[in-house]
mmCIF file of C-alpha atoms and ligand atoms in Angstrom:
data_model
loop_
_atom_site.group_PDB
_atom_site.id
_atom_site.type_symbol
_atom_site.label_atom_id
_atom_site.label_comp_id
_atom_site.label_asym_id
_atom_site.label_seq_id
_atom_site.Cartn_x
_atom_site.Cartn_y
_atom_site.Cartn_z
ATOM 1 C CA UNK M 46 138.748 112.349 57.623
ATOM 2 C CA UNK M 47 135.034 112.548 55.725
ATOM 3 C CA UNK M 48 132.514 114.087 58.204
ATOM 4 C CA UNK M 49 129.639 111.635 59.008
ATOM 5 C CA UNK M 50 126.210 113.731 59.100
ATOM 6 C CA UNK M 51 123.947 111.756 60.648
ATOM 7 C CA UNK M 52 120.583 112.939 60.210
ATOM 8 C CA UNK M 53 117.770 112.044 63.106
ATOM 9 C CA UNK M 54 114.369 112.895 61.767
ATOM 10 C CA UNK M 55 112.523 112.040 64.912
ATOM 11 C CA UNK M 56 109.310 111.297 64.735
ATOM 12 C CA UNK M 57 108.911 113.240 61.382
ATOM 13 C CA UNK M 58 107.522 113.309 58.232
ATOM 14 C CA UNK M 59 103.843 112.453 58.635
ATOM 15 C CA UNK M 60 103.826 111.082 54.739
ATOM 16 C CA UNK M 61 105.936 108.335 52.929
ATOM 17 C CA UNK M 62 106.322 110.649 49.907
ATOM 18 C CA UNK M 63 107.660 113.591 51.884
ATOM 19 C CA UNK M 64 109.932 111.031 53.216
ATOM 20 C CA UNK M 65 110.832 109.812 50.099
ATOM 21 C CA UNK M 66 111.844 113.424 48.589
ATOM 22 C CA UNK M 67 113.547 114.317 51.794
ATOM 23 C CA UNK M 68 115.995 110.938 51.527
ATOM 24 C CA UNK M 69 116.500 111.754 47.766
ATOM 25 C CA UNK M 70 117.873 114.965 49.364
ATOM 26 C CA UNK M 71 120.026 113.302 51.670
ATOM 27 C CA UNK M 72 121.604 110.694 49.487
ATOM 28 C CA UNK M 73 125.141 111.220 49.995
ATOM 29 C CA UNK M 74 127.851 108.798 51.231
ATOM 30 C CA UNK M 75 128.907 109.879 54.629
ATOM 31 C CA UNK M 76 125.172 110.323 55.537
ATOM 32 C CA UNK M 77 123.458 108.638 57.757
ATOM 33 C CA UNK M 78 119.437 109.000 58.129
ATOM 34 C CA UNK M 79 117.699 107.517 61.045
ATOM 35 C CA UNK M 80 113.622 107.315 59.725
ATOM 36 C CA UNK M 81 110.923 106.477 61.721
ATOM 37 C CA UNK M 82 109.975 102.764 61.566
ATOM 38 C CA UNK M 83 107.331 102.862 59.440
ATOM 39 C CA UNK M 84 109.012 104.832 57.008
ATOM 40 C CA UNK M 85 112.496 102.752 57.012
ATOM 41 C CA UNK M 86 111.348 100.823 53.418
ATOM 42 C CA UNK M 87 110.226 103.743 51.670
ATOM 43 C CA UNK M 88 114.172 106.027 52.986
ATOM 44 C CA UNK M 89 115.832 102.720 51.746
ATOM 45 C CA UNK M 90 114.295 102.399 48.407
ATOM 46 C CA UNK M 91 115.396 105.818 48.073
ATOM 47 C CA UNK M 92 119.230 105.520 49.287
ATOM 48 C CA UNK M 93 121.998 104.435 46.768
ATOM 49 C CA UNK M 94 124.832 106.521 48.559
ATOM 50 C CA UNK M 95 123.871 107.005 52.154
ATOM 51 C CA UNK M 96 123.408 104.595 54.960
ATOM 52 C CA UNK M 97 119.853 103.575 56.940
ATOM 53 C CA UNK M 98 119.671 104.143 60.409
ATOM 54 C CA UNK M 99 117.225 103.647 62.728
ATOM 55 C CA UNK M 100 115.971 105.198 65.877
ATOM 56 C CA UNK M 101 115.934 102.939 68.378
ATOM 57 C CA UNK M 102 116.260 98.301 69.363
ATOM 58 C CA UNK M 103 114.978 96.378 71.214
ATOM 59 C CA UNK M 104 117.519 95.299 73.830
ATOM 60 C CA UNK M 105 115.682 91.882 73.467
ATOM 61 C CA UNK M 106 116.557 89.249 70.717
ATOM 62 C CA UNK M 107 112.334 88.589 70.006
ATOM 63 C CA UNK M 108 109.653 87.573 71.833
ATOM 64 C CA UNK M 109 106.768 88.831 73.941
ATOM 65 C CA UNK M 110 107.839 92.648 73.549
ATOM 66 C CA UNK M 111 105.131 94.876 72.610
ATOM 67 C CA UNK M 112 106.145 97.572 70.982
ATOM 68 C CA UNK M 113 109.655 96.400 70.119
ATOM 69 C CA UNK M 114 111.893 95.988 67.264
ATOM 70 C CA UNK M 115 114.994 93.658 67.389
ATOM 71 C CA UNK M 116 118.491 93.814 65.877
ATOM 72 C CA UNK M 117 117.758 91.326 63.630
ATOM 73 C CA UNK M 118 114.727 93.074 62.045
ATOM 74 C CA UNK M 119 116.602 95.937 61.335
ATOM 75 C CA UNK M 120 119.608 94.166 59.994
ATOM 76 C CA UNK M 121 117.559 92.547 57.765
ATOM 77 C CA UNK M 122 116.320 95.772 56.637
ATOM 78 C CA UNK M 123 120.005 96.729 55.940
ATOM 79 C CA UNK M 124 120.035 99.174 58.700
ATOM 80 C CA UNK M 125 123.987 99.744 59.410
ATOM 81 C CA UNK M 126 123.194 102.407 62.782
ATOM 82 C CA UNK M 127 121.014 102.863 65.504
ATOM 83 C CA UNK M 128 120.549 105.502 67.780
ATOM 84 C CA UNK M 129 120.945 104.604 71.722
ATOM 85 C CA UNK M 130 120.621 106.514 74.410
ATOM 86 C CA UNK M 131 118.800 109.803 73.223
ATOM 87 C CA UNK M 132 118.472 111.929 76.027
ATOM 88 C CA UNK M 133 114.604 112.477 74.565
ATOM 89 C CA UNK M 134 114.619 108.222 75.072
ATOM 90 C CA UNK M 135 116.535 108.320 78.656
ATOM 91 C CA UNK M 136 113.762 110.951 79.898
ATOM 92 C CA UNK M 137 111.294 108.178 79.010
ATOM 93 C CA UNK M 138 113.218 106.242 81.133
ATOM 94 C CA UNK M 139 116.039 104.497 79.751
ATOM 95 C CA UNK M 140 118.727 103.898 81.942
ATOM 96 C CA UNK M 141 122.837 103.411 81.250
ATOM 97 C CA UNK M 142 122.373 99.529 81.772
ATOM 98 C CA UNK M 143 119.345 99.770 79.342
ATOM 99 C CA UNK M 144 121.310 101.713 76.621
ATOM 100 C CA UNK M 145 124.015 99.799 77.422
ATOM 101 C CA UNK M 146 122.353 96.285 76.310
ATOM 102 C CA UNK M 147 120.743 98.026 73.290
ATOM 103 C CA UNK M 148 123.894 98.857 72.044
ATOM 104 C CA UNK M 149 125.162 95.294 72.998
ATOM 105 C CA UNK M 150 122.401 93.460 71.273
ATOM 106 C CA UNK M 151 122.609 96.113 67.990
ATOM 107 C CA UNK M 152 126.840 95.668 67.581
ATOM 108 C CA UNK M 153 125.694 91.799 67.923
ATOM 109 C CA UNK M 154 123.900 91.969 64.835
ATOM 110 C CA UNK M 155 127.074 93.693 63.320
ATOM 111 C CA UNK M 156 124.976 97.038 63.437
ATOM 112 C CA UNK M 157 126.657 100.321 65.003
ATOM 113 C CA UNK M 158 125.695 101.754 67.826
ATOM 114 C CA UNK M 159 125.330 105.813 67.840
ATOM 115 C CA UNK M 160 125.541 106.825 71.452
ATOM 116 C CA UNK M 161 124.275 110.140 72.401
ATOM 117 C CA UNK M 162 125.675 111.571 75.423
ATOM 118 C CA UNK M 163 125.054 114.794 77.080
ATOM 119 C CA UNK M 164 124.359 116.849 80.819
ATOM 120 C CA UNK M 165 121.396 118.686 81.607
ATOM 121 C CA UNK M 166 121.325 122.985 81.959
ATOM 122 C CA UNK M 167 121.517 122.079 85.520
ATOM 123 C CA UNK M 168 124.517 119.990 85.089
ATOM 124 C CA UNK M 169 125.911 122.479 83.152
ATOM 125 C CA UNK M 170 125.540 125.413 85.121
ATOM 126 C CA UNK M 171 127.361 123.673 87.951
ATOM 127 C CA UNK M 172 130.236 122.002 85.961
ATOM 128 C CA UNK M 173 129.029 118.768 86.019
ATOM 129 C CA UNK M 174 128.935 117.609 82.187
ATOM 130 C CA UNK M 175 132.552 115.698 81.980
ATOM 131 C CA UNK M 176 131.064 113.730 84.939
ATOM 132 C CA UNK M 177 127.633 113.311 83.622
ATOM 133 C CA UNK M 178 129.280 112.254 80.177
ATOM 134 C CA UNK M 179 131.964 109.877 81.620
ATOM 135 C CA UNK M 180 129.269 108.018 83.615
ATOM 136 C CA UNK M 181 126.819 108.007 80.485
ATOM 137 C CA UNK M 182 129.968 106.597 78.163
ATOM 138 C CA UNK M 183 131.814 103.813 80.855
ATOM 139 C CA UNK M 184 128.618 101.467 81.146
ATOM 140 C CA UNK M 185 128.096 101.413 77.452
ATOM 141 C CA UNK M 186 132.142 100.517 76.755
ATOM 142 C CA UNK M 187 132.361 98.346 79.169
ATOM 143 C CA UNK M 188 129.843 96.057 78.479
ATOM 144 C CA UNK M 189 131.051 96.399 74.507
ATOM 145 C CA UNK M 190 134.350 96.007 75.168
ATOM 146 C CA UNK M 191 134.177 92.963 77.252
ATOM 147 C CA UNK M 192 132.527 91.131 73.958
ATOM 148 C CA UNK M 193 135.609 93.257 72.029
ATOM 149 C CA UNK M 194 132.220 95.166 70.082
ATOM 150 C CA UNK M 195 133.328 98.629 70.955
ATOM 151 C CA UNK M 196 134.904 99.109 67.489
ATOM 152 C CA UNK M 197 131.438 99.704 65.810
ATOM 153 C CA UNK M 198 130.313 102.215 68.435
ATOM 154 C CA UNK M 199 130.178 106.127 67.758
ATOM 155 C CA UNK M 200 129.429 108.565 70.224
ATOM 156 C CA UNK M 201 127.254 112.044 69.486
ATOM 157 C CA UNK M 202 127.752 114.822 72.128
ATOM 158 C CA UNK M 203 124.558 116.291 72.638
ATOM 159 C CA UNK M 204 123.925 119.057 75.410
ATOM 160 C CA UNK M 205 120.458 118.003 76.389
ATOM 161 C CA UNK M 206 119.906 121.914 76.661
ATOM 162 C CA UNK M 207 121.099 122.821 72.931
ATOM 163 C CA UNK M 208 118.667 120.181 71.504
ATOM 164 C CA UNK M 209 116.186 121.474 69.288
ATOM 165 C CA UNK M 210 116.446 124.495 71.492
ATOM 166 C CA UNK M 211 118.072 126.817 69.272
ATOM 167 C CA UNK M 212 120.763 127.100 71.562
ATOM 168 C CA UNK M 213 124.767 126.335 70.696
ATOM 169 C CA UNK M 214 127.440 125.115 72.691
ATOM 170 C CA UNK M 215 130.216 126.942 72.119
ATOM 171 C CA UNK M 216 132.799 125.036 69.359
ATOM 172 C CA UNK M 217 135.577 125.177 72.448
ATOM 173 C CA UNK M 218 133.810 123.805 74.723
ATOM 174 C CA UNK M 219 131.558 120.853 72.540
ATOM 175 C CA UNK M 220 135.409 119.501 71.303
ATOM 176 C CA UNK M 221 136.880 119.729 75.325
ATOM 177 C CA UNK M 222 134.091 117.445 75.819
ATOM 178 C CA UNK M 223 134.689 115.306 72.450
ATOM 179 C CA UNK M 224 138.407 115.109 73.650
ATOM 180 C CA UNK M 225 137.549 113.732 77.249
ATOM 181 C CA UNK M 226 135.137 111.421 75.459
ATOM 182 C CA UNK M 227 137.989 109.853 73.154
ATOM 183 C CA UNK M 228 140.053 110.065 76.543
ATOM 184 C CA UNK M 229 137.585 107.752 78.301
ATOM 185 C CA UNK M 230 137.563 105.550 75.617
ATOM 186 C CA UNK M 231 141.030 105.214 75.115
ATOM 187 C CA UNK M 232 141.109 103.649 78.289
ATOM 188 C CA UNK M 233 138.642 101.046 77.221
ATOM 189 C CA UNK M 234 141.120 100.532 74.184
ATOM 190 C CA UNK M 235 138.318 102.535 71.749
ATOM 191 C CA UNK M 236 138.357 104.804 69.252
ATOM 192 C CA UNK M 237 134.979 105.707 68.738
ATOM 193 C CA UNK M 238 134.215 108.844 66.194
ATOM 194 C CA UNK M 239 132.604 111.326 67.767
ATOM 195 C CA UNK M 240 129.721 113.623 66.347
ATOM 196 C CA UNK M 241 128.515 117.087 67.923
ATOM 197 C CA UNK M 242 124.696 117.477 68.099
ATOM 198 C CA UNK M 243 121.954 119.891 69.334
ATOM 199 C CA UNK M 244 119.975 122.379 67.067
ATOM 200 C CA UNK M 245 122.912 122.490 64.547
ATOM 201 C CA UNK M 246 122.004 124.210 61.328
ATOM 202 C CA UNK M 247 124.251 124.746 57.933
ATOM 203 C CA UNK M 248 125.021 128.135 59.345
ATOM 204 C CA UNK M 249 126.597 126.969 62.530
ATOM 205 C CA UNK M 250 128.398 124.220 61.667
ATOM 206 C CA UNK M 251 131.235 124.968 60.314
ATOM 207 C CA UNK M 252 132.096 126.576 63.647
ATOM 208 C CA UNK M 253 132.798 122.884 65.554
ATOM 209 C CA UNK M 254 134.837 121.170 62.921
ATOM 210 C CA UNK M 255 138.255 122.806 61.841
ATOM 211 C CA UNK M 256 141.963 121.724 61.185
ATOM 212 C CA UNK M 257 142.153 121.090 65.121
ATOM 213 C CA UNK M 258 138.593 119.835 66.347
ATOM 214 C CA UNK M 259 138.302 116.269 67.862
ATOM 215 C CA UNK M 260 134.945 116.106 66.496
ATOM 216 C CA UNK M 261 134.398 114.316 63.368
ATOM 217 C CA UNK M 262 130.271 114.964 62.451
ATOM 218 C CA UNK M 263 126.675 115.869 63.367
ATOM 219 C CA UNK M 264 123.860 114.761 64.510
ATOM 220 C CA UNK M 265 121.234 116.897 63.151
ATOM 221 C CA UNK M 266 117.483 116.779 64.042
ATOM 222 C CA UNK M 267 115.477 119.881 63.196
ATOM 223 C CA UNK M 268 117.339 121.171 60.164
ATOM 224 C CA UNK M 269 117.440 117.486 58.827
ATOM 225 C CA UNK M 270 114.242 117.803 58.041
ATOM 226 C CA UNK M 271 114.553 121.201 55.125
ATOM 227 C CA UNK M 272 115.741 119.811 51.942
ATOM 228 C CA UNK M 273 117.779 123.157 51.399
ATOM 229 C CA UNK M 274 119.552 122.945 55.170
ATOM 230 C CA UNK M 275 120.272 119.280 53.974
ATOM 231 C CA UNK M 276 121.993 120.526 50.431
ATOM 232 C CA UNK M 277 123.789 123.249 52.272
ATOM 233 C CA UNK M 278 125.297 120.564 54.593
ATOM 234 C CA UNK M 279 126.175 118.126 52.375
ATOM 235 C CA UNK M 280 127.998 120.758 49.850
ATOM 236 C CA UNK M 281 129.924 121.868 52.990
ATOM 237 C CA UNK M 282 131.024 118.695 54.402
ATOM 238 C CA UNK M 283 131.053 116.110 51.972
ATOM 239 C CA UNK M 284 131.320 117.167 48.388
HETATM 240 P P1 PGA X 438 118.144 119.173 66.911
HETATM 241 O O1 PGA X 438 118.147 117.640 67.369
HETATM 242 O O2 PGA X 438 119.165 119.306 65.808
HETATM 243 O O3 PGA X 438 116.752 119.432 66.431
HETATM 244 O O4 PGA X 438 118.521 119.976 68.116
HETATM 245 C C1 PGA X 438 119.342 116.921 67.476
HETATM 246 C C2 PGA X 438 119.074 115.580 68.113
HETATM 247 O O5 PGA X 438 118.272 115.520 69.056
HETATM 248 O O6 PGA X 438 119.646 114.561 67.712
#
């Protein structure tokens, strides 16, 4: 199956026509690019082959939400992802029931949901991260599944301590936890796709996806941001 490299640019580039060269760069089917708000028009203009995502919904429909942006918005901007559930979004606060209705209110509007998933170094260090990840995964398909929505969901794995850290997991260990994801899913009659993400680079890559590997794709922050880390990526995955 065709990797999906789904590239998060945070809150990142300052200017629309950086923005614009860097989507020009990352027009490729099987990508995904998740802009900043503001910049959303100016990445779609750009994109003939790859899909617009955005960072984050409302998990209101409209209404007296400061701040927000609803499903529909962004489905009228053709935006066919969202991200939900960030761990730099849950340390602002979000909760599982929070992500959960995000994701509800975005697979509504016929947009998929990208769930990221993912334990702490804490967790970690004392075995935790199947729990952490199972309790981060069963609010989110439950709530889809009851409205039989959990077909557009995908799930990223992101160790919160790998992110942007410089850090790897190691390639065994990120696909254990992509297999107990799809296991949990199964249960919920899903077969979500699931992505590997935190401070992956062209160079490291290739290491998690192989003739074996239950994961199927990246989420890429830092390194979606260098045109030549974007090329390098795109060569090796989807071309
Ligand atoms: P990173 O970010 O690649 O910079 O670690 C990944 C993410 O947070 O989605």
């Amino acid at each position: 199956m065709r990797p999906i490299l789904a590239f998060n640019w945070k809150m990142n580039p300052q200017t629309e026509e950086e923005a614009a060269r860097l989507a020009a760069a990352s027009d490729e089917t099987g990508v995904i690019v998740f802009p900043p708000f503001p910049l959303i028009h100016v990445v779609r203009n750009q994109l003939t082959k790859a899909m617009l995502g955005a960072q984050d919904v409302s998990a209101a429909d409209g209404g007296a939400h400061t701040g927000e942006v609803s499903p529909e918005m962004l489905k009228a901007l053709n935006v066919s992802s969202v991200i939900v559930g960030h761990s730099e979004r849950r340390k602002l606060g979000e909760d599982d029931a929070l992500v959960a209705s995000k994701a509800l209110q975005a697979a509504r509007q016929g947009i998929s949901p990208l769930l990221c998933v993912g334990e702490s170094e804490a967790e970690r260090s004392d075995g935790l991260e199947v729990e952490v990840v199972t309790r981060q995964l069963k609010t989110v398909f439950d709530l889809l599944g009851r409205e039989g929505l959990g077909s557009r969901l995908m799930v990223a794995y992101e160790p919160i301590w790998a992110i942007g850290t410089g850090e790897n997991d190691a390639p065994e260990d990120a696909n254990r936890v992509a297999e107990i994801i799809l296991k949990v899913a199964e249960g919920f009659n899903l077969f979500p796709r699931v992505l590997y993400g935190g401070s992956v680079t062209s160079a490291t890559a290739g290491r998690y996806i192989g003739k074996h590997s239950t994961l199927s794709g990246f989420l890429v922050g830092g390194a979606s941001l260098k045109p030549e880390e974007v090329r390098n990526m795109i060569t090796e995955f989807l071309l």
